[in-house]
Tab-separated table of C-alpha atoms in Angstrom:
chain	number	residue	atom	x	y	z
A	969	MET	CA	1.809	-14.645	-31.420
A	970	THR	CA	0.043	-15.962	-28.311
A	971	GLN	CA	1.892	-15.123	-25.110
A	972	PRO	CA	2.734	-17.784	-22.512
A	973	THR	CA	0.252	-17.817	-19.652
A	974	ASP	CA	2.158	-19.699	-16.947
A	975	ALA	CA	2.664	-17.791	-13.721
A	976	ARG	CA	6.475	-17.960	-13.700
A	977	TYR	CA	6.724	-16.317	-17.110
A	978	LEU	CA	4.209	-13.677	-16.058
A	979	LEU	CA	6.201	-12.904	-12.904
A	980	GLU	CA	9.366	-12.427	-14.932
A	981	LYS	CA	7.535	-10.130	-17.314
A	982	LEU	CA	5.937	-8.020	-14.568
A	983	VAL	CA	9.193	-7.607	-12.639
A	984	SER	CA	10.949	-6.451	-15.816
A	985	PHE	CA	8.867	-3.253	-15.741
A	986	PRO	CA	10.556	-0.835	-13.275
A	987	THR	CA	7.288	0.565	-11.964
A	988	VAL	CA	8.711	2.562	-9.062
A	989	SER	CA	5.892	4.691	-7.655
A	990	ARG	CA	7.514	7.993	-8.615
A	991	ASP	CA	7.481	6.865	-12.267
A	992	SER	CA	4.804	5.878	-14.765
A	993	ASN	CA	3.304	2.378	-14.790
A	994	LEU	CA	1.828	2.717	-18.267
A	995	GLU	CA	4.269	0.354	-19.984
A	996	LEU	CA	3.209	-2.432	-17.615
A	997	VAL	CA	-0.462	-1.512	-17.977
A	998	ASP	CA	-0.204	-1.551	-21.782
A	999	TRP	CA	1.303	-5.029	-21.663
A	1000	ALA	CA	-1.152	-6.368	-19.063
A	1001	GLU	CA	-4.134	-4.970	-20.959
A	1002	ALA	CA	-2.938	-6.629	-24.171
A	1003	PHE	CA	-2.475	-9.895	-22.278
A	1004	LEU	CA	-5.936	-9.761	-20.717
A	1005	THR	CA	-7.622	-8.696	-23.934
A	1006	GLY	CA	-5.831	-11.543	-25.687
A	1007	ILE	CA	-7.430	-14.133	-23.394
A	1008	GLY	CA	-10.866	-12.609	-23.966
A	1009	ALA	CA	-11.263	-10.462	-20.858
A	1010	ARG	CA	-13.069	-7.125	-20.891
A	1011	CYS	CA	-10.597	-4.468	-19.755
A	1012	PHE	CA	-10.995	-0.940	-18.423
A	1013	ARG	CA	-8.596	1.808	-17.386
A	1014	GLU	CA	-8.850	4.606	-14.864
A	1015	MET	CA	-6.188	7.281	-15.372
A	1016	ASN	CA	-4.612	9.694	-12.946
A	1017	ALA	CA	-5.156	13.417	-13.546
A	1018	GLU	CA	-1.789	13.812	-15.274
A	1019	GLY	CA	-2.346	10.881	-17.619
A	1020	THR	CA	0.930	9.288	-16.517
A	1021	LYS	CA	-0.407	6.326	-14.531
A	1022	ALA	CA	-3.377	4.012	-14.771
A	1023	ASN	CA	-5.432	1.531	-12.834
A	1024	LEU	CA	-6.435	-1.501	-14.882
A	1025	TYR	CA	-9.282	-3.865	-14.140
A	1026	ALA	CA	-10.786	-6.748	-16.080
A	1027	HIS	CA	-13.813	-9.065	-16.099
A	1028	ILE	CA	-13.801	-12.740	-17.084
A	1029	GLY	CA	-16.877	-14.926	-17.139
A	1030	PRO	CA	-20.638	-14.394	-17.041
A	1031	ASP	CA	-21.949	-10.843	-16.947
A	1032	ILE	CA	-23.528	-11.180	-13.521
A	1033	GLU	CA	-22.954	-9.919	-10.002
A	1034	GLY	CA	-21.510	-12.007	-7.177
A	1035	GLY	CA	-18.032	-12.667	-8.531
A	1036	VAL	CA	-14.600	-12.575	-6.918
A	1037	ILE	CA	-11.991	-9.811	-7.242
A	1038	LEU	CA	-8.267	-10.564	-7.187
A	1039	SER	CA	-6.559	-7.262	-6.419
A	1040	GLY	CA	-2.898	-6.289	-6.465
A	1041	HIS	CA	-0.885	-3.131	-7.010
A	1042	THR	CA	1.525	-2.553	-9.875
A	1043	ASP	CA	3.928	-0.103	-8.232
A	1044	VAL	CA	7.050	-0.966	-6.257
A	1045	VAL	CA	9.311	0.954	-3.899
A	1046	PRO	CA	12.655	2.350	-5.115
A	1047	VAL	CA	15.903	0.387	-5.107
A	1048	ASP	CA	18.007	3.536	-4.686
A	1049	GLY	CA	20.786	3.093	-2.140
A	1050	GLN	CA	20.083	-0.608	-1.636
A	1051	ALA	CA	22.835	-3.180	-2.068
A	1052	TRP	CA	21.339	-5.750	-4.433
A	1053	SER	CA	23.228	-8.936	-5.354
A	1054	THR	CA	21.299	-9.242	-8.627
A	1055	ASP	CA	19.536	-6.984	-11.110
A	1056	PRO	CA	16.407	-5.861	-9.188
A	1057	PHE	CA	14.288	-5.942	-12.335
A	1058	THR	CA	15.239	-9.437	-13.463
A	1059	VAL	CA	13.868	-12.504	-11.684
A	1060	VAL	CA	16.724	-14.709	-10.493
A	1061	GLU	CA	16.134	-18.114	-8.888
A	1062	LYS	CA	18.594	-19.277	-6.246
A	1063	ASP	CA	18.261	-21.721	-3.350
A	1064	GLY	CA	14.514	-22.056	-3.761
A	1065	LYS	CA	13.929	-18.299	-3.857
A	1066	LEU	CA	12.854	-15.945	-6.646
A	1067	PHE	CA	14.691	-12.640	-6.281
A	1068	GLY	CA	13.552	-9.348	-7.809
A	1069	ARG	CA	11.878	-6.075	-6.875
A	1070	GLY	CA	8.198	-6.818	-6.395
A	1071	CYS	CA	8.503	-10.612	-6.357
A	1072	CYS	CA	7.049	-10.507	-2.859
A	1073	ASP	CA	5.295	-7.113	-2.793
A	1074	MET	CA	3.338	-7.837	-4.858
A	1075	LYS	CA	3.973	-8.828	-8.440
A	1076	GLY	CA	4.084	-12.450	-7.325
A	1077	PHE	CA	0.359	-12.262	-6.579
A	1078	ASP	CA	-0.272	-10.174	-9.710
A	1079	ALA	CA	1.345	-12.877	-11.848
A	1080	LEU	CA	-0.760	-15.571	-10.188
A	1081	ALA	CA	-3.914	-13.501	-10.754
A	1082	LEU	CA	-3.126	-13.050	-14.461
A	1083	ALA	CA	-2.376	-16.767	-14.825
A	1084	ALA	CA	-5.678	-17.545	-13.088
A	1085	ALA	CA	-7.477	-15.186	-15.464
A	1086	ALA	CA	-6.031	-17.041	-18.446
A	1087	LYS	CA	-7.238	-20.362	-17.027
A	1088	ALA	CA	-10.622	-18.904	-16.102
A	1089	ALA	CA	-11.196	-17.740	-19.660
A	1090	LYS	CA	-11.243	-21.392	-20.748
A	1091	MET	CA	-13.458	-22.656	-17.927
A	1092	PRO	CA	-17.264	-22.820	-17.536
A	1093	LEU	CA	-17.446	-20.169	-14.826
A	1094	LYS	CA	-20.782	-19.732	-13.101
A	1095	ARG	CA	-19.513	-16.673	-11.212
A	1096	PRO	CA	-17.162	-14.121	-12.771
A	1097	LEU	CA	-13.549	-13.422	-11.919
A	1098	GLN	CA	-12.365	-9.815	-11.855
A	1099	VAL	CA	-8.719	-8.777	-11.737
A	1100	CYS	CA	-7.666	-5.346	-10.437
A	1101	LEU	CA	-4.174	-3.900	-10.912
A	1102	SER	CA	-3.859	-0.584	-9.101
A	1103	ARG	CA	-1.456	2.347	-9.192
A	1104	ASP	CA	0.110	4.376	-6.370
A	1105	GLU	CA	-0.361	1.928	-3.511
A	1106	GLU	CA	3.156	2.524	-2.238
A	1107	ILE	CA	2.620	6.267	-1.845
A	1108	GLY	CA	-0.433	5.968	0.371
A	1109	CYS	CA	-2.980	3.707	-1.369
A	1110	THR	CA	-4.186	6.673	-3.412
A	1111	GLY	CA	-4.924	4.770	-6.624
A	1112	ALA	CA	-7.474	2.219	-5.442
A	1113	PRO	CA	-10.342	4.560	-4.393
A	1114	PRO	CA	-10.861	6.104	-7.858
A	1115	MET	CA	-10.566	2.647	-9.422
A	1116	ILE	CA	-13.208	1.242	-7.052
A	1117	ARG	CA	-15.541	4.140	-7.856
A	1118	HIS	CA	-14.908	3.681	-11.586
A	1119	MET	CA	-15.743	-0.026	-11.355
A	1120	GLN	CA	-19.084	0.552	-9.669
A	1121	GLY	CA	-20.884	1.760	-12.772
A	1122	THR	CA	-18.889	-0.306	-15.252
A	1123	LEU	CA	-18.843	-3.916	-14.080
A	1124	PRO	CA	-21.372	-6.181	-12.378
A	1125	LYS	CA	-20.538	-5.826	-8.702
A	1126	ALA	CA	-18.464	-8.627	-7.225
A	1127	ALA	CA	-19.357	-10.122	-3.863
A	1128	LEU	CA	-15.873	-10.068	-2.403
A	1129	ALA	CA	-12.294	-8.958	-2.886
A	1130	ILE	CA	-9.078	-10.828	-2.098
A	1131	ILE	CA	-6.177	-8.408	-1.738
A	1132	GLY	CA	-3.019	-10.415	-2.298
A	1133	GLU	CA	-0.457	-8.649	-0.118
A	1134	PRO	CA	2.087	-11.117	1.301
A	1135	THR	CA	0.601	-12.980	4.283
A	1136	MET	CA	2.221	-16.436	3.834
A	1137	MET	CA	-1.214	-17.464	2.510
A	1138	GLN	CA	-2.770	-16.810	5.911
A	1139	VAL	CA	-6.190	-15.176	6.099
A	1140	VAL	CA	-5.837	-11.620	7.418
A	1141	THR	CA	-9.151	-10.115	8.486
A	1142	GLY	CA	-7.956	-6.857	10.047
A	1143	HIS	CA	-5.253	-4.233	9.672
A	1144	LYS	CA	-4.445	-0.795	11.013
A	1145	GLY	CA	-5.635	2.357	9.307
A	1146	GLY	CA	-3.226	5.102	8.326
A	1147	ILE	CA	-3.023	8.816	7.630
A	1148	GLY	CA	-0.127	10.900	6.406
A	1149	TYR	CA	0.477	14.636	6.466
A	1150	ASP	CA	2.803	16.463	4.093
A	1151	THR	CA	4.368	18.994	6.450
A	1152	HIS	CA	6.190	22.132	5.262
A	1153	LEU	CA	7.705	24.556	7.747
A	1154	ARG	CA	8.805	28.022	6.600
A	1155	GLY	CA	11.336	29.659	8.882
A	1156	PHE	CA	13.252	32.940	8.774
A	1157	GLU	CA	16.869	32.930	7.640
A	1158	VAL	CA	19.625	34.645	9.613
A	1159	HIS	CA	23.272	33.896	10.278
A	1160	SER	CA	23.335	31.103	12.835
A	1161	SER	CA	25.361	33.300	15.214
A	1162	LEU	CA	22.170	35.397	15.501
A	1163	ILE	CA	19.880	32.425	15.995
A	1164	ASP	CA	17.654	34.242	18.491
A	1165	ARG	CA	16.543	36.594	15.702
A	1166	GLY	CA	15.762	33.865	13.193
A	1167	VAL	CA	13.574	30.787	12.996
A	1168	SER	CA	15.114	27.515	11.899
A	1169	ALA	CA	12.508	25.489	10.048
A	1170	ILE	CA	14.512	22.335	10.747
A	1171	MET	CA	14.808	22.920	14.472
A	1172	GLU	CA	11.112	23.784	14.723
A	1173	GLY	CA	10.266	20.699	12.681
A	1174	ALA	CA	12.299	18.672	15.165
A	1175	LYS	CA	9.830	19.776	17.834
A	1176	LEU	CA	6.999	18.137	15.902
A	1177	ILE	CA	9.086	14.995	15.515
A	1178	ASP	CA	9.841	15.043	19.237
A	1179	TRP	CA	6.093	15.350	19.858
A	1180	ALA	CA	5.659	12.189	17.779
A	1181	ASN	CA	8.287	10.424	19.889
A	1182	ARG	CA	6.453	11.421	23.063
A	1183	MET	CA	3.148	10.169	21.656
A	1184	ASN	CA	4.787	6.837	20.805
A	1185	ASP	CA	6.093	6.562	24.357
A	1186	GLU	CA	2.645	7.314	25.780
A	1187	ASN	CA	0.952	4.844	23.447
A	1188	ARG	CA	3.478	2.127	24.259
A	1189	ALA	CA	2.705	2.511	27.959
A	1190	LYS	CA	-1.033	1.974	27.505
A	1191	VAL	CA	-2.682	-1.371	28.227
A	1192	PRO	CA	-4.224	-2.443	24.880
A	1193	GLN	CA	-7.935	-3.076	24.880
A	1194	GLY	CA	-10.068	-5.454	22.833
A	1195	ALA	CA	-8.998	-6.052	19.244
A	1196	ASP	CA	-6.077	-3.613	19.641
A	1197	ALA	CA	-4.236	-6.306	21.616
A	1198	LEU	CA	-4.089	-8.529	18.510
A	1199	PHE	CA	-1.749	-6.158	16.677
A	1200	ASP	CA	2.044	-6.046	16.757
A	1201	PRO	CA	2.719	-3.491	18.095
A	1202	PRO	CA	-0.658	-3.199	19.899
A	1203	PHE	CA	-0.804	0.604	19.780
A	1204	THR	CA	-0.985	3.534	17.363
A	1205	THR	CA	2.421	4.535	16.001
A	1206	LEU	CA	3.713	7.847	14.589
A	1207	HIS	CA	6.642	8.028	12.187
A	1208	VAL	CA	8.744	10.368	10.061
A	1209	GLY	CA	10.800	8.535	7.443
A	1210	ILE	CA	12.391	11.360	5.422
A	1211	ILE	CA	13.270	14.950	6.307
A	1212	GLU	CA	14.647	17.611	3.965
A	1213	GLY	CA	15.666	21.229	4.471
A	1214	GLY	CA	18.316	23.826	4.978
A	1215	THR	CA	21.025	25.295	2.786
A	1216	ALA	CA	24.161	25.619	4.971
A	1217	HIS	CA	25.385	24.769	8.450
A	1218	ASN	CA	25.596	28.426	9.446
A	1219	ILE	CA	22.189	29.639	8.213
A	1220	THR	CA	18.945	29.065	10.070
A	1221	ALA	CA	16.955	26.853	7.723
A	1222	LYS	CA	14.287	28.606	5.692
A	1223	ASP	CA	12.449	25.398	4.782
A	1224	CYS	CA	11.885	21.942	6.207
A	1225	ASN	CA	9.738	19.198	4.697
A	1226	PHE	CA	8.682	15.791	5.965
A	1227	VAL	CA	5.688	13.460	6.117
A	1228	MET	CA	4.157	12.679	9.499
A	1229	SER	CA	2.418	9.319	9.308
A	1230	PHE	CA	0.113	7.500	11.712
A	1231	ARG	CA	-0.804	3.802	11.873
A	1232	CYS	CA	-3.887	3.586	14.049
A	1233	VAL	CA	-5.295	0.643	15.987
A	1234	PRO	CA	-9.046	0.014	15.568
A	1235	GLY	CA	-9.895	1.311	19.029
A	1236	GLU	CA	-8.648	4.808	18.199
A	1237	SER	CA	-9.891	7.316	15.646
A	1238	MET	CA	-7.673	8.423	12.785
A	1239	ASP	CA	-9.563	11.709	12.712
A	1240	ASP	CA	-8.848	12.253	16.404
A	1241	TRP	CA	-5.136	11.668	15.851
A	1242	GLY	CA	-5.217	14.007	12.868
A	1243	ALA	CA	-6.870	16.684	14.978
A	1244	ARG	CA	-4.222	16.293	17.691
A	1245	TYR	CA	-1.438	16.745	15.146
A	1246	GLU	CA	-3.119	19.734	13.560
A	1247	ALA	CA	-3.528	21.358	16.991
A	1248	GLU	CA	0.168	20.834	17.781
A	1249	VAL	CA	1.093	22.323	14.400
A	1250	ARG	CA	-0.989	25.441	15.021
A	1251	ARG	CA	0.461	25.846	18.533
A	1252	LEU	CA	4.026	25.646	17.203
A	1253	GLU	CA	3.239	27.948	14.267
A	1254	ALA	CA	2.030	30.634	16.684
A	1255	GLU	CA	5.326	30.403	18.581
A	1256	MET	CA	7.313	30.758	15.350
A	1257	GLN	CA	5.307	33.805	14.299
A	1258	LYS	CA	6.142	35.549	17.577
A	1259	VAL	CA	9.736	35.676	16.312
A	1260	HIS	CA	8.863	36.596	12.725
A	1261	PRO	CA	5.342	36.909	11.228
A	1262	SER	CA	6.354	35.464	7.854
A	1263	CYS	CA	6.844	32.013	9.359
A	1264	PHE	CA	4.217	29.325	8.862
A	1265	ILE	CA	3.554	25.593	8.839
A	1266	ALA	CA	1.558	24.171	5.926
A	1267	ILE	CA	0.097	20.680	6.241
A	1268	ASP	CA	-1.810	18.564	3.748
A	1269	ARG	CA	-3.472	15.256	4.614
A	1270	ARG	CA	-1.958	13.406	1.688
A	1271	TRP	CA	-3.383	9.974	2.346
A	1272	ASP	CA	-6.130	8.449	4.398
A	1273	VAL	CA	-6.134	4.648	4.365
A	1274	PRO	CA	-9.021	3.032	6.253
A	1275	GLY	CA	-8.315	0.026	8.395
A	1276	LEU	CA	-9.691	-3.384	7.490
A	1277	LYS	CA	-12.424	-4.304	9.949
A	1278	PRO	CA	-13.142	-7.958	10.773
A	1279	GLU	CA	-16.536	-8.884	9.325
A	1280	GLU	CA	-19.192	-10.979	10.979
A	1281	ASN	CA	-19.998	-13.884	8.664
A	1282	GLY	CA	-17.998	-12.181	5.906
A	1283	ALA	CA	-18.192	-13.808	2.478
A	1284	ALA	CA	-14.507	-13.141	1.731
A	1285	GLU	CA	-13.317	-14.630	5.006
A	1286	GLU	CA	-15.545	-17.688	4.635
A	1287	LEU	CA	-14.359	-18.430	1.106
A	1288	VAL	CA	-10.647	-17.871	1.689
A	1289	ARG	CA	-10.649	-19.874	4.926
A	1290	ARG	CA	-12.266	-22.731	3.029
A	1291	LEU	CA	-9.689	-22.531	0.238
A	1292	THR	CA	-6.654	-22.258	2.532
A	1293	GLY	CA	-7.781	-24.308	5.526
A	1294	ASP	CA	-6.564	-21.480	7.779
A	1295	ASN	CA	-8.937	-20.936	10.712
A	1296	ALA	CA	-6.663	-18.889	12.975
A	1297	THR	CA	-7.085	-15.160	13.654
A	1298	HIS	CA	-4.566	-12.912	11.898
A	1299	VAL	CA	-4.263	-9.121	11.842
A	1300	VAL	CA	-1.377	-6.984	10.558
A	1301	SER	CA	-0.020	-3.536	11.304
A	1302	TYR	CA	0.695	-2.563	7.702
A	1303	GLY	CA	-1.976	-0.972	5.542
A	1304	THR	CA	-3.490	-2.345	2.337
A	1305	GLU	CA	-6.228	-1.510	-0.126
A	1306	ALA	CA	-8.555	-4.020	1.574
A	1307	GLY	CA	-10.174	-1.388	3.795
A	1308	GLN	CA	-10.878	0.701	0.705
A	1309	PHE	CA	-12.623	-2.211	-1.013
A	1310	GLN	CA	-14.555	-2.791	2.203
A	1311	ASP	CA	-15.611	0.860	2.244
A	1312	GLY	CA	-16.677	0.396	-1.384
A	1313	GLY	CA	-19.194	-2.226	-0.354
A	1314	TYR	CA	-17.198	-5.411	-0.916
A	1315	SER	CA	-16.471	-8.096	1.623
A	1316	ALA	CA	-12.667	-8.148	1.844
A	1317	VAL	CA	-9.708	-10.075	3.218
A	1318	VAL	CA	-5.959	-9.978	2.701
A	1319	CYS	CA	-4.320	-13.210	1.588
A	1320	GLY	CA	-1.302	-13.687	-0.622
A	1321	PRO	CA	1.992	-15.547	-1.005
A	1322	GLY	CA	5.261	-14.391	0.499
A	1323	ASP	CA	6.531	-12.916	3.742
A	1324	ILE	CA	5.962	-9.205	4.437
A	1325	ALA	CA	9.410	-9.151	6.067
A	1326	GLN	CA	10.882	-9.343	2.546
A	1327	ALA	CA	8.895	-6.371	1.236
A	1328	HIS	CA	10.936	-3.256	0.397
A	1329	GLN	CA	14.218	-5.027	1.206
A	1330	PRO	CA	17.350	-5.311	-0.948
A	1331	ASP	CA	17.388	-8.762	-2.545
A	1332	GLU	CA	13.617	-8.978	-2.090
A	1333	TYR	CA	12.366	-12.488	-2.777
A	1334	ILE	CA	9.465	-14.889	-2.653
A	1335	THR	CA	10.131	-18.559	-2.085
A	1336	VAL	CA	9.263	-20.971	-4.856
A	1337	GLU	CA	7.188	-22.904	-2.317
A	1338	GLN	CA	5.070	-19.837	-1.489
A	1339	PHE	CA	4.655	-18.959	-5.167
A	1340	GLU	CA	3.475	-22.490	-5.913
A	1341	ALA	CA	1.159	-22.433	-2.881
A	1342	GLY	CA	-0.406	-19.290	-4.335
A	1343	GLY	CA	-0.916	-21.108	-7.619
A	1344	ARG	CA	-2.702	-23.996	-5.912
A	1345	PHE	CA	-4.936	-21.489	-4.122
A	1346	MET	CA	-5.885	-19.950	-7.470
A	1347	ASP	CA	-6.754	-23.361	-8.910
A	1348	ARG	CA	-9.063	-24.087	-5.970
A	1349	LEU	CA	-10.674	-20.679	-6.380
A	1350	LEU	CA	-11.398	-21.286	-10.053
A	1351	GLU	CA	-12.966	-24.651	-9.255
A	1352	THR	CA	-15.245	-22.889	-6.774
A	1353	LEU	CA	-16.285	-20.308	-9.381
A	1354	CYS	CA	-17.399	-23.150	-11.655
A	1355	GLN	CA	-19.682	-24.725	-9.049
């Protein structure tokens, strides 16, 4: 039986797959691949090393270069501990809003891209449309780079990529870059009454977190220069979102784990910030080892997300400004896969329906008006590809 191809149905279907980043996305990918194959698209997968997750990309239209990529991620953040008023994995419409995990970030755009693909398959395209559905965006944009490399030798190269993160359909031409370090401190356990003879991994880890607080204070006090001033906030930020460790209140903690993340403005180097953190880690590790030589700090640069750089006469910016009518300058502080597409040789912008303020929230939603605005954008894009 032929599946419905309207965007609302596709959104409901996509949201029904609980593709939290810690879990597999293969059930969604299986369904999306069957949908795309059913409309006549050529589909390709790129698997992770464990075979538990996949990137999916597809080609519709003539087998030539110069097409347009619509790119969105399939994974969503967890709902654990959030107070939802509705089932997070069922789309519920109320007061002009569509509620559900991923409706805003970013299965709303994914649904619109799939609906556009179905329409494109029936149109006399003169330039191809390519749809990319990535894995593992929410854990550091780690899925897109292997997908982009995989595409290079498989499909005719597109001219530009539109990454549909929620921007209220505004044209975003720049965003901060980001790096993240898995950080594991190993201390030395003693009874807490003998704390001077032990090393608490948690208390030593707190020193690194305090260093991050001091760096934030210093950065906040700087006068932003050039393009940095466009961002909110207009400085590099450091953050620790989760910390784990310890076994009891009266034992110096043997282990402490957290991720130290950086969101860097264009005027500062991510590598320089990484080097500063690594130097502080080594300094603190030496102090710990003076108390007990078995102590250490292990760090691993888990993700490295390039910023999106504004392009001079960029093909993506020119097209999306023409389709949206938006001629203002917009940059964002969150990271996306757009910088990775740019590094892969594509002109890239970020433009999609919904408000980023709703992303990752309980009762996440996209307004019906924004969803429909995204649909009108897709229709204008398809008309352009036929010219």
